[in-house]
Amino acid sequence: MEGEQTVGQNQKNTQEPDMNQLRKVRRDKLAELQQNGRDPFQITKFDQTHHSLEVKDLYEAHEAELLKDHQEPNVEGMDEEQAKEALKKDYEERRSIMDANPIHVAIAGRMMFKRVMGKASFCNIQDLQGNIQVYVARDAIGTDSYADFKKSDIGDIFGLEGFAFRTRTGEISIHAEKMTLLSKSLQMLPEKFHGLTDTDTRYRQRYVDLIMNSDTKDTFIKRSKILSAIRKYLSGKGFMEVETPMLVANAGGAAARPFETHFNALNEDLKLRISLELYLKRLIVGGLEKVYEIGRVFRNEGLDTRHNPEFTLMELYQAYTDYHGMMDLTENLYRFVAQEVLGTTHIVYKGIEMDLGKPFERITMVDAVKKYAGVDWNEVKDLEQARVIAKEHNIEFEERHKKGDILNLFFEEYVEEHLLQPTFVMDHPIEISPLTKKKPENPEYVERFEFFMNGWEMANAYSELNDPIDQRERFKAQEELLAQGDDEANTTDEDFMNALEIGMPPTGGIGFGIDRMCMLLTGAEAIRDVLLFPTMKSLDSDKKANKTSAAAPAAAEKTVEKIDFSKVKVEPLFEEMVDFDTFSKSDFRAVKVKACEAVKKSKKLLQFTLDDGTGTDRTILSGIHAYYEPEELVGKTLIAITNLPPRAMMGIDSCGMLLSAIHEEEGEEKLHLLMVDDHIPAGAKLY
């Protein structure tokens, strides 16, 4: 093994100088250009007239017009040589017609391919719209320019002028008449055929991802079109786009933990907004009858495939309507955006077909739970009965949970996964809806809906609460929850209360998750795929060095941490003996964490996707979110008991148990997952 490590290290040591040498070569080329008075970084502009796709479309239209009377040669009955000669002659005739009426263009972009062939060469230029082949001849651009071109590198940015033509193989190209190096690339791009596939690098270096992966560029172009379509639709309906503060004294309007900061100038603590709601309602009070905002909100929560601590939210409020009006608006908006961006209301996401053209289903939360869980909540008389039924169905609840909270837990456990087609779930319990109007006929429930697609919550809407007396009581209830340890509960916003007391008309309001909408309409698998620069855990200098050099790990040089165990209290050892055969029935295995995410609407649970060595992914849920964020566990090697029977948790089967070490320190429980050497393979059995 030592010999193998030495060989591998020697290979790394020989590879790394090669990369350094390549970078040096590029810098030397730049220095030569600068010395000869052709510094590309001195160029300030280039008059770009077209993009690649525009050139191709323009040429095809021009060609169709000029060659509309041209007859294709009939090669039927000819031998191979005769046919070849006839087609060659036809090509030359068409070229002469087109070259006599050339389309002159000027494009700019990054060179992604180059093939030098003596006095003439081909390259490929990539721009915003795609790429196009360029024919570069010494006689056309001049000897000096051609010599510079031959020395150019993949990744260099060129501006070029010339005329469009079609090659003998049928590819629309540009015959360059002038080549101008606009920027010298001093770094190497990823290898062409393998591209940039590492997801971590793609997210951290999105600029490289956009260059190398056309799908990534298409996703973000489509995202921009989605936002434009939303604005177009709302503008047509008379809505006014506004902006409200991001730094706030009271972060309300949603159940979420805010980020906190300090404003030095005023010596005041502030928070980053978690919602747009309370300020937009102030504008409704002020008489702006239709308002919306598309903006960033910030929630100090975990990272997973559908959550990022900063994300784009749209909230919209309309006076003199209710949640039924919001349903109509949502249905029409989604149809419009899909048609505008995709050209169809029929979308497919991960094999699931969804038809936005059909009327969206509308169902109450009580009816949905009855349909999918078989529990009729209308028959549940009180909290005690709700708790009994929850225990019978293995629904985990907390002491603070009321009857309505438990109904919502049933909904999350049994219903959400079935809501694949566009569905409005209406009439939520009042306990989970502090800013919503009660249903006049049944004050235990409120006029609220959540919009679901693909099993995801896509929007949340209310008939907004405009009774200031009721609103104050709701805030009071929220503060009691805060005192009980719910750090996502709202606090009373006195200025908002003042606005309500001045008077807010009957209002419908809704919040849309823009990022999830973009995921569905672009086919993106994770929220990070629709965020240009998603939140990532910082890489320290040691980690960066390990990525770019063959230096030995610095761990050996780290100072050994001194740990004080004097305040640690551990549980007493079991006195009851277990025979060896009984113990041996537990199958302890090393498992690799392939993915980890927070379980939706659970504060405690993390969902692990594990490699257990069988070739089939294993799912285990663990209530350790208070101690770990999902992102920091991906790639770790853990220990699991793999032969426990599956246990349903939040509607997900947990197939096994991860082992943790637990102790008490100064009255507080501490937990550490058992993490082992990454050299241990997945599936290795512990004895």
XYZ file of C-alpha atoms in Angstrom:
687
model
C 0.000 0.000 0.000
C 2.830 2.380 0.810
C 4.289 1.826 -2.639
C 0.909 2.566 -4.256
C 0.578 5.790 -2.283
C 4.049 6.889 -3.356
C 3.263 6.230 -7.010
C -0.024 8.118 -6.746
C 1.652 11.026 -5.020
C 4.372 11.142 -7.657
C 1.696 11.247 -10.348
C 0.020 14.183 -8.621
C 3.351 15.933 -8.278
C 4.007 15.569 -11.980
C 0.504 16.635 -12.963
C 0.397 19.782 -10.876
C 3.491 21.423 -12.382
C 1.985 20.693 -15.806
C -1.025 22.854 -14.926
C 1.225 25.553 -13.580
C 3.262 25.390 -16.768
C 0.144 25.751 -18.906
C -0.887 28.840 -16.937
C 2.618 30.242 -17.371
C 2.437 29.672 -21.133
C -0.782 31.704 -21.298
C 0.723 34.530 -19.261
C 3.780 34.527 -21.528
C 1.519 34.834 -24.580
C -0.225 37.793 -22.974
C 3.114 39.425 -22.184
C 4.196 39.014 -25.817
C 0.983 40.629 -27.064
C 1.419 43.517 -24.644
C 5.038 43.954 -25.690
C 3.981 44.143 -29.336
C 1.324 46.773 -28.609
C -1.663 44.414 -28.939
C -2.792 44.235 -25.311
C -6.364 42.870 -25.392
C -7.157 44.450 -22.047
C -6.682 47.905 -23.561
C -9.717 47.381 -25.814
C -12.787 49.015 -24.274
C -15.601 48.055 -26.678
C -16.607 46.016 -29.707
C -19.517 46.863 -31.979
C -21.470 43.607 -31.860
C -24.244 43.498 -34.497
C -25.565 39.946 -34.144
C -25.550 36.824 -32.004
C -24.934 33.319 -33.317
C -28.566 32.226 -33.565
C -29.547 35.492 -35.220
C -26.842 34.941 -37.842
C -28.157 31.459 -38.611
C -31.793 32.568 -38.797
C -30.911 35.568 -40.956
C -28.837 33.483 -43.353
C -31.545 30.842 -43.751
C -34.154 33.495 -44.557
C -31.766 35.239 -46.998
C -30.894 31.906 -48.602
C -34.536 30.930 -48.999
C -35.235 34.214 -50.792
C -32.196 34.189 -53.131
C -32.384 30.487 -53.995
C -36.149 30.165 -54.269
C -35.878 29.450 -58.038
C -32.785 27.235 -57.743
C -33.318 23.608 -58.770
C -31.730 20.810 -56.768
C -29.652 18.433 -58.961
C -31.210 15.057 -59.753
C -28.520 12.443 -59.016
C -30.773 9.445 -59.537
C -29.146 6.942 -61.901
C -25.654 8.490 -61.502
C -22.693 6.536 -60.167
C -20.965 7.709 -56.989
C -18.366 9.884 -58.714
C -20.911 11.524 -61.023
C -23.250 12.239 -58.132
C -20.403 13.706 -56.089
C -19.393 15.972 -58.980
C -22.995 17.123 -59.559
C -23.452 17.983 -55.885
C -20.095 19.821 -55.829
C -21.106 21.900 -58.849
C -24.486 22.656 -57.263
C -22.810 23.796 -54.031
C -20.455 26.103 -55.942
C -23.386 27.626 -57.856
C -25.303 28.281 -54.645
C -22.183 29.724 -52.960
C -21.570 32.095 -55.859
C -25.153 33.391 -55.656
C -24.989 33.857 -51.891
C -21.448 35.323 -51.870
C -22.526 37.902 -54.425
C -25.099 39.135 -51.899
C -23.309 38.594 -48.575
C -24.688 39.171 -45.075
C -22.007 40.996 -43.112
C -22.033 40.452 -39.356
C -19.974 41.246 -36.284
C -20.195 38.794 -33.393
C -18.312 38.363 -30.129
C -17.859 35.438 -27.792
C -15.620 32.843 -26.222
C -13.582 30.453 -28.373
C -14.439 26.887 -27.346
C -12.724 24.952 -30.129
C -9.877 25.531 -32.579
C -8.447 23.466 -35.430
C -5.411 24.931 -37.203
C -4.732 23.710 -40.759
C -1.816 25.650 -42.261
C -3.066 28.779 -43.977
C -6.675 28.298 -42.900
C -8.294 27.265 -39.635
C -11.667 26.671 -38.028
C -12.824 27.717 -34.582
C -16.064 27.728 -32.642
C -17.331 30.895 -30.984
C -19.875 30.650 -28.130
C -22.088 33.587 -27.182
C -25.361 34.190 -25.339
C -27.524 32.396 -27.923
C -25.333 29.384 -28.662
C -22.312 28.829 -30.863
C -21.249 29.179 -34.488
C -18.357 27.918 -36.572
C -15.864 30.468 -37.899
C -13.534 29.994 -40.886
C -10.282 31.890 -40.361
C -7.956 32.261 -43.382
C -4.565 33.978 -43.383
C -5.269 35.711 -46.696
C -8.505 37.159 -45.313
C -7.405 38.502 -41.916
C -3.725 39.214 -42.622
C -0.479 37.473 -41.732
C 0.063 39.127 -38.320
C -3.502 38.588 -37.142
C -3.402 34.982 -38.309
C -0.145 34.379 -36.412
C -1.770 35.780 -33.255
C -4.854 33.636 -33.842
C -2.758 30.476 -34.109
C -1.254 31.286 -30.693
C -4.669 31.849 -29.109
C -6.100 29.506 -26.474
C -9.427 27.870 -25.729
C -11.354 30.288 -23.532
C -10.052 33.455 -25.221
C -12.731 36.003 -26.085
C -12.816 37.276 -29.671
C -14.685 39.875 -31.628
C -14.880 39.073 -35.318
C -16.253 40.604 -38.482
C -17.106 38.707 -41.636
C -19.890 37.296 -43.784
C -22.114 34.271 -43.316
C -21.902 31.234 -45.575
C -22.876 27.586 -45.636
C -20.123 24.971 -45.739
C -20.113 22.016 -48.081
C -21.416 19.878 -45.186
C -24.341 22.253 -44.707
C -23.227 24.102 -41.568
C -23.916 27.840 -41.471
C -20.623 29.531 -40.575
C -18.882 32.896 -40.674
C -15.992 33.678 -43.010
C -13.837 35.931 -40.835
C -12.444 39.108 -42.377
C -11.140 40.542 -39.108
C -10.315 38.855 -35.782
C -9.823 40.903 -32.600
C -8.697 39.374 -29.319
C -10.841 41.122 -26.698
C -9.775 39.242 -23.574
C -7.085 36.670 -22.806
C -8.111 33.653 -20.719
C -5.373 32.864 -18.202
C -7.118 29.810 -16.707
C -7.938 26.487 -18.356
C -11.550 25.505 -18.850
C -12.652 21.964 -17.926
C -11.874 19.280 -20.479
C -14.311 19.532 -23.406
C -15.823 16.094 -23.500
C -16.342 15.616 -19.781
C -17.311 19.210 -19.101
C -18.062 20.433 -15.595
C -19.991 17.726 -13.765
C -19.025 18.139 -10.107
C -22.085 19.728 -8.496
C -20.163 21.480 -5.730
C -17.863 23.180 -8.245
C -20.821 24.023 -10.486
C -22.528 25.907 -7.649
C -19.369 27.608 -6.361
C -18.075 28.552 -9.834
C -21.344 29.244 -11.623
C -19.500 31.309 -14.220
C -17.660 28.168 -15.389
C -20.886 26.148 -15.224
C -22.597 28.673 -17.528
C -19.725 28.404 -20.024
C -19.507 24.621 -20.076
C -23.140 23.535 -19.644
C -25.695 24.909 -22.091
C -28.538 23.441 -19.992
C -27.507 25.657 -17.086
C -27.598 28.754 -19.260
C -30.990 27.732 -20.660
C -32.349 27.284 -17.119
C -31.467 30.829 -16.088
C -32.638 32.356 -19.348
C -35.932 30.559 -18.737
C -36.015 31.812 -15.131
C -35.715 35.383 -16.397
C -38.592 34.743 -18.826
C -40.726 33.333 -15.984
C -40.260 36.520 -13.938
C -41.000 38.668 -16.991
C -44.171 36.672 -17.709
C -45.360 37.072 -14.099
C -44.847 40.823 -14.276
C -46.561 40.979 -17.684
C -49.633 39.141 -16.400
C -49.970 41.187 -13.211
C -49.425 44.465 -15.018
C -52.259 43.489 -17.368
C -54.500 42.969 -14.331
C -53.720 46.410 -12.906
C -51.271 45.387 -10.172
C -48.555 47.775 -9.034
C -45.055 46.477 -8.267
C -43.553 47.952 -5.083
C -40.491 47.551 -2.857
C -40.511 47.209 0.924
C -37.710 47.110 3.548
C -35.369 44.143 3.892
C -33.934 45.358 7.214
C -36.723 45.368 9.805
C -37.120 45.711 13.535
C -39.818 43.035 13.658
C -39.548 40.099 11.231
C -43.155 38.894 10.996
C -45.570 37.478 8.476
C -44.309 33.886 8.505
C -43.271 31.069 10.801
C -39.492 31.178 10.449
C -36.342 32.056 12.351
C -34.809 35.353 11.124
C -31.208 36.368 10.593
C -30.159 39.086 13.031
C -27.741 41.953 12.521
C -26.729 45.253 14.105
C -27.040 48.706 12.582
C -24.061 50.675 13.890
C -25.293 54.140 12.922
C -28.417 53.863 15.084
C -26.953 51.325 17.526
C -29.991 49.117 16.993
C -30.472 45.411 16.414
C -32.311 44.624 13.205
C -33.442 41.517 11.363
C -33.564 40.478 7.747
C -37.149 40.057 6.585
C -38.691 36.577 6.511
C -41.780 37.710 4.614
C -43.170 40.633 2.625
C -46.629 40.511 4.129
C -46.933 43.134 6.831
C -45.540 46.030 4.796
C -47.637 45.192 1.737
C -50.768 45.171 3.903
C -49.815 48.632 5.145
C -49.999 49.737 1.490
C -53.482 48.229 1.157
C -54.453 50.328 4.196
C -52.980 53.336 2.376
C -55.305 52.805 -0.588
C -53.039 51.030 -3.087
C -55.655 48.421 -3.962
C -53.495 45.978 -5.983
C -49.838 45.587 -4.979
C -47.160 42.949 -5.305
C -43.458 42.528 -4.649
C -40.925 40.045 -6.006
C -37.938 40.041 -3.701
C -35.475 38.169 -1.565
C -36.442 36.955 1.890
C -34.150 35.363 4.445
C -34.839 32.476 6.817
C -32.231 31.123 9.203
C -32.993 27.485 8.518
C -31.392 24.404 6.991
C -30.198 23.672 3.456
C -31.677 20.935 1.296
C -32.921 20.291 -2.252
C -35.910 22.639 -1.803
C -34.622 25.156 0.760
C -32.027 27.928 0.656
C -31.637 30.509 3.464
C -32.255 33.313 0.968
C -34.842 32.800 -1.734
C -37.192 34.714 -4.010
C -40.736 35.229 -2.820
C -43.614 36.989 -4.508
C -46.429 38.294 -2.356
C -49.534 39.891 -3.778
C -52.484 41.650 -2.156
C -55.776 42.759 -3.681
C -58.436 44.774 -1.889
C -62.116 43.822 -2.032
C -61.596 40.134 -2.805
C -61.065 36.929 -0.817
C -59.172 33.644 -1.033
C -61.456 32.425 -3.813
C -60.322 35.415 -5.878
C -56.720 34.410 -5.119
C -57.444 30.876 -6.372
C -58.720 32.231 -9.670
C -55.701 34.512 -9.996
C -53.253 31.683 -9.217
C -54.837 29.316 -11.720
C -54.814 31.914 -14.493
C -51.291 33.123 -13.647
C -49.760 29.640 -13.779
C -51.467 28.913 -17.116
C -50.280 32.208 -18.572
C -46.671 31.793 -17.421
C -46.407 28.197 -18.668
C -47.861 29.122 -22.056
C -45.688 32.227 -22.337
C -42.404 30.505 -21.365
C -42.880 26.895 -22.536
C -45.496 27.310 -25.254
C -47.735 24.742 -23.549
C -49.736 24.225 -20.346
C -48.692 20.564 -20.238
C -45.502 20.055 -18.216
C -43.538 16.966 -17.167
C -41.331 16.923 -14.057
C -39.305 13.797 -13.305
C -41.743 11.691 -15.284
C -44.830 13.192 -13.591
C -47.230 14.794 -16.082
C -49.102 17.879 -14.908
C -51.775 19.640 -16.944
C -52.205 23.321 -16.110
C -54.877 23.624 -18.784
C -57.453 21.662 -16.772
C -59.401 23.238 -13.868
C -57.359 22.925 -10.671
C -58.798 20.641 -7.986
C -60.213 22.365 -4.884
C -60.523 20.374 -1.635
C -60.727 21.272 2.071
C -57.984 20.072 4.422
C -60.578 18.085 6.401
C -61.842 16.343 3.242
C -58.270 15.673 2.081
C -57.367 13.988 5.404
C -60.586 11.958 5.219
C -59.773 10.940 1.631
C -56.156 9.864 2.168
C -55.952 9.013 5.911
C -59.479 7.720 6.463
C -59.963 10.025 9.468
C -63.029 12.298 9.532
C -61.915 15.317 11.529
C -65.500 16.526 11.805
C -66.014 13.622 14.214
C -63.031 14.624 16.398
C -64.587 16.427 19.381
C -61.598 17.770 21.325
C -57.833 17.815 21.811
C -57.768 14.612 23.869
C -59.525 12.650 21.144
C -57.171 14.159 18.538
C -54.158 12.967 20.560
C -55.593 9.444 20.867
C -56.178 9.217 17.108
C -52.697 10.594 16.420
C -51.104 7.915 18.594
C -53.152 5.234 16.828
C -51.723 6.443 13.497
C -48.124 6.881 14.797
C -48.300 10.658 14.349
C -45.681 12.360 16.515
C -46.894 15.558 18.187
C -45.653 17.935 20.877
C -47.333 18.883 24.133
C -48.004 22.409 22.856
C -49.881 21.146 19.797
C -53.615 21.832 19.743
C -56.377 20.041 17.839
C -55.777 22.051 14.649
C -52.029 21.462 14.808
C -52.609 17.698 14.898
C -54.963 17.918 11.900
C -52.123 19.617 10.028
C -49.725 16.823 11.085
C -52.152 14.281 9.600
C -52.243 16.323 6.401
C -48.452 16.414 6.144
C -48.141 12.698 6.886
C -50.882 11.297 4.663
C -51.916 13.845 2.057
C -49.104 16.006 0.652
C -47.352 13.243 -1.305
C -50.565 12.549 -3.268
C -51.058 16.139 -4.450
C -49.232 15.782 -7.766
C -51.714 17.608 -9.986
C -52.490 21.315 -9.402
C -54.599 21.323 -6.239
C -55.924 23.992 -3.861
C -56.172 22.708 -0.269
C -58.584 25.036 1.550
C -59.852 25.914 5.015
C -56.975 25.385 7.443
C -57.316 25.205 11.237
C -57.007 28.562 12.985
C -54.062 27.383 15.147
C -51.667 27.387 12.177
C -52.992 30.554 10.510
C -52.438 33.621 12.734
C -53.032 36.240 10.015
C -56.146 34.805 8.365
C -59.879 35.522 8.553
C -62.055 32.984 10.338
C -64.754 31.201 8.369
C -67.976 32.873 9.557
C -69.843 29.573 9.603
C -67.059 27.665 11.439
C -64.600 29.814 13.431
C -62.301 26.826 14.166
C -61.133 27.158 10.534
C -59.918 30.047 8.392
C -60.273 31.181 4.793
C -56.901 29.991 3.625
C -55.545 27.738 0.896
C -52.218 26.202 -0.016
C -51.522 25.476 -3.657
C -49.803 22.141 -4.361
C -48.106 20.610 -7.403
C -45.822 17.588 -7.517
C -46.463 17.114 -3.779
C -44.876 20.531 -3.093
C -46.468 23.579 -1.544
C -46.237 26.212 -4.301
C -48.267 29.065 -2.814
C -50.082 30.093 0.356
C -53.087 32.436 0.354
C -55.592 33.998 2.753
C -58.668 36.034 3.080
C -56.593 38.457 5.083
C -57.462 39.188 8.682
C -58.487 42.848 8.927
C -60.053 42.805 12.416
C -57.479 44.558 14.657
C -58.973 43.154 17.874
C -58.820 39.578 16.590
C -55.343 40.192 15.161
C -54.026 41.357 18.541
C -55.371 38.185 20.164
C -53.647 36.079 17.476
C -50.352 37.892 18.095
C -50.785 37.288 21.835
C -51.208 33.546 21.166
C -48.071 33.608 19.014
C -46.077 35.257 21.804
C -47.200 32.536 24.210
C -45.823 29.963 21.762
C -42.599 31.959 21.612
C -42.369 31.801 25.400
C -42.851 28.015 25.198
C -39.803 27.659 22.972
C -41.211 28.064 19.432
C -38.523 30.320 17.904
C -40.538 30.578 14.665
C -43.546 32.228 16.317
C -44.477 35.854 15.498
C -44.274 38.814 17.874
C -46.690 41.734 18.004
C -45.935 44.436 15.433
C -47.442 47.589 16.971
C -47.085 49.717 13.857
C -48.897 47.079 11.831
C -51.574 46.968 14.518
C -51.924 50.743 14.204
C -52.396 50.374 10.442
C -55.141 47.786 10.962
C -56.870 50.070 13.459
C -56.918 52.843 10.845
C -58.787 50.322 8.698
C -57.946 47.717 6.032
C -60.601 46.706 3.493
C -61.483 43.049 2.854
C -58.359 41.739 1.115
C -57.088 38.603 -0.579
C -53.373 37.870 -0.329
C -51.008 35.205 -1.581
C -47.336 34.264 -1.417
C -45.634 32.381 -4.264
C -42.361 30.500 -4.028
C -40.713 31.705 -7.234
C -37.795 29.272 -6.989
C -40.056 26.216 -6.799
C -42.072 27.504 -9.738
C -38.817 27.800 -11.683
C -37.835 24.246 -10.669
C -41.067 22.811 -12.058
C -41.004 24.815 -15.283
C -37.303 24.149 -15.990
C -37.079 20.550 -14.774
C -34.420 21.444 -12.174
C -33.956 18.792 -9.484
C -32.752 21.053 -6.676
C -33.356 24.659 -5.668
C -29.636 25.363 -6.102
C -30.054 24.588 -9.814
C -32.320 27.648 -10.229
C -30.262 29.978 -8.002
C -27.313 31.544 -9.772
C -25.276 31.720 -6.585
C -26.768 29.422 -3.925
C -25.625 29.546 -0.320
C -22.652 27.233 0.222
C -20.634 26.288 3.226
C -17.366 28.250 3.146
C -14.194 26.458 2.229
C -11.304 27.291 4.523
C -7.805 27.835 3.215
C -6.664 24.314 4.096
C -9.441 22.756 2.077
C -8.758 25.026 -0.854
C -5.098 24.131 -0.750
C -5.897 20.441 -0.699
C -7.961 20.845 -3.833
C -5.335 22.632 -5.836
C -2.127 21.088 -4.660
C -0.646 17.781 -3.709
C 0.433 19.032 -0.325
C 0.203 16.592 2.532
C -2.847 17.007 4.765
C -2.354 19.602 7.448
C -4.197 17.521 10.001
C -0.945 16.110 11.342
C 0.233 19.603 12.196
C -2.972 20.638 13.974
C -2.762 21.288 17.655
C -4.495 18.545 19.591
C -7.714 19.937 21.077
C -7.876 19.761 24.877
C -11.342 18.598 25.865
C -12.732 19.133 29.360
C -14.926 16.169 30.342
C -15.264 17.231 33.977
C -18.821 18.537 33.478
C -20.008 15.554 31.479
C -22.702 13.277 32.853
C -23.420 9.959 31.147
C -26.177 7.453 31.633
C -25.374 4.506 33.939
C -24.394 1.242 32.293
C -27.052 -1.415 31.902
C -26.808 -4.035 34.591
C -28.966 -6.519 32.702
C -26.863 -8.972 30.692
C -27.623 -9.736 27.021
C -26.448 -13.022 25.601
C -24.062 -12.941 22.682
C -26.500 -14.523 20.193
C -29.111 -11.853 20.906
C -26.601 -9.071 20.407
C -25.339 -10.664 17.174
C -28.792 -10.396 15.622
C -28.304 -6.620 15.293
C -26.621 -5.902 11.962
C -24.225 -2.959 12.406
C -22.936 -1.592 9.069
C -20.820 1.274 7.803
C -22.903 3.547 5.559
C -21.951 6.491 3.318
C -24.173 9.581 3.286
C -25.113 10.248 -0.358
C -27.658 12.954 0.430
C -29.218 14.568 3.467
C -32.108 16.998 3.758
C -34.444 18.403 6.376
C -37.838 16.722 6.472
C -40.426 19.259 5.435
C -42.323 20.839 8.337
C -40.321 18.921 10.918
C -37.941 20.802 13.196
C -36.150 17.658 14.341
C -35.907 15.178 11.486
C -33.194 14.798 8.870
C -33.686 12.385 5.977
C -30.552 10.464 4.969
C -30.020 8.693 1.645
C -27.350 6.101 2.379
C -25.090 3.731 0.496
C -25.102 0.540 2.534
C -23.061 -1.510 0.067
C -26.060 -3.349 -1.439
C -26.388 -1.140 -4.519
C -29.827 0.051 -3.372
C -30.143 3.337 -1.538
C -31.319 3.128 2.087
C -33.446 5.841 3.711
C -33.081 6.531 7.422
C -34.685 9.398 9.343
C -33.010 10.739 12.463
C -34.166 13.425 14.889
C -30.827 15.247 15.059
C -31.508 18.500 13.198
C -30.855 20.467 16.384
C -27.243 19.249 16.294
C -26.372 19.083 12.571
C -27.226 20.845 9.308
C -27.821 18.485 6.362
C -25.037 19.936 4.243
C -22.264 19.127 6.707
C -23.148 15.400 6.794
C -23.025 14.627 3.058
C -20.055 12.387 2.278
C -19.545 11.215 5.877
C -19.188 7.556 6.860
C -21.590 6.618 9.669
C -22.696 3.499 11.518
C -26.250 2.181 11.203
C -28.297 -0.774 12.396
C -29.738 -2.041 9.122
C -32.053 -4.920 10.086
C -34.656 -2.995 12.092
C -38.215 -3.122 10.676
C -39.225 0.018 8.694
C -40.809 2.747 10.791
C -43.092 5.402 9.242
C -42.084 8.929 10.227
C -43.761 11.983 8.623
C -45.033 9.701 5.865
C -41.548 8.341 5.098
C -40.329 4.813 5.905
C -37.146 4.931 7.993
C -35.239 1.710 7.346
C -32.764 1.464 10.178
C -31.119 3.572 12.878
C -27.996 5.731 12.878
C -25.859 5.418 15.983
C -25.118 8.470 18.111
C -23.300 9.116 21.369
C -25.399 11.064 23.908
C -24.354 12.681 27.170
C -25.519 15.452 29.454
C -23.523 18.594 30.138
C -24.719 21.231 32.628
C -28.269 19.983 32.263
C -28.208 20.107 28.434
C -28.257 17.028 26.234
C -25.358 16.752 23.780
C -25.334 14.434 20.771
C -22.626 13.330 18.349
C -23.174 11.028 15.386
C -20.697 8.167 15.236
C -18.454 9.029 12.278
C -15.715 6.635 11.235
C -12.725 6.581 8.898
C -13.746 7.190 5.286
C -11.460 4.329 4.258
C -14.073 1.917 5.645
C -16.224 0.858 2.660
C -20.018 1.069 2.599
C -21.557 -2.138 3.860
C -18.616 -3.169 6.044
C -20.029 -5.126 8.996
C -19.093 -4.350 12.573
C -18.294 -7.150 14.997
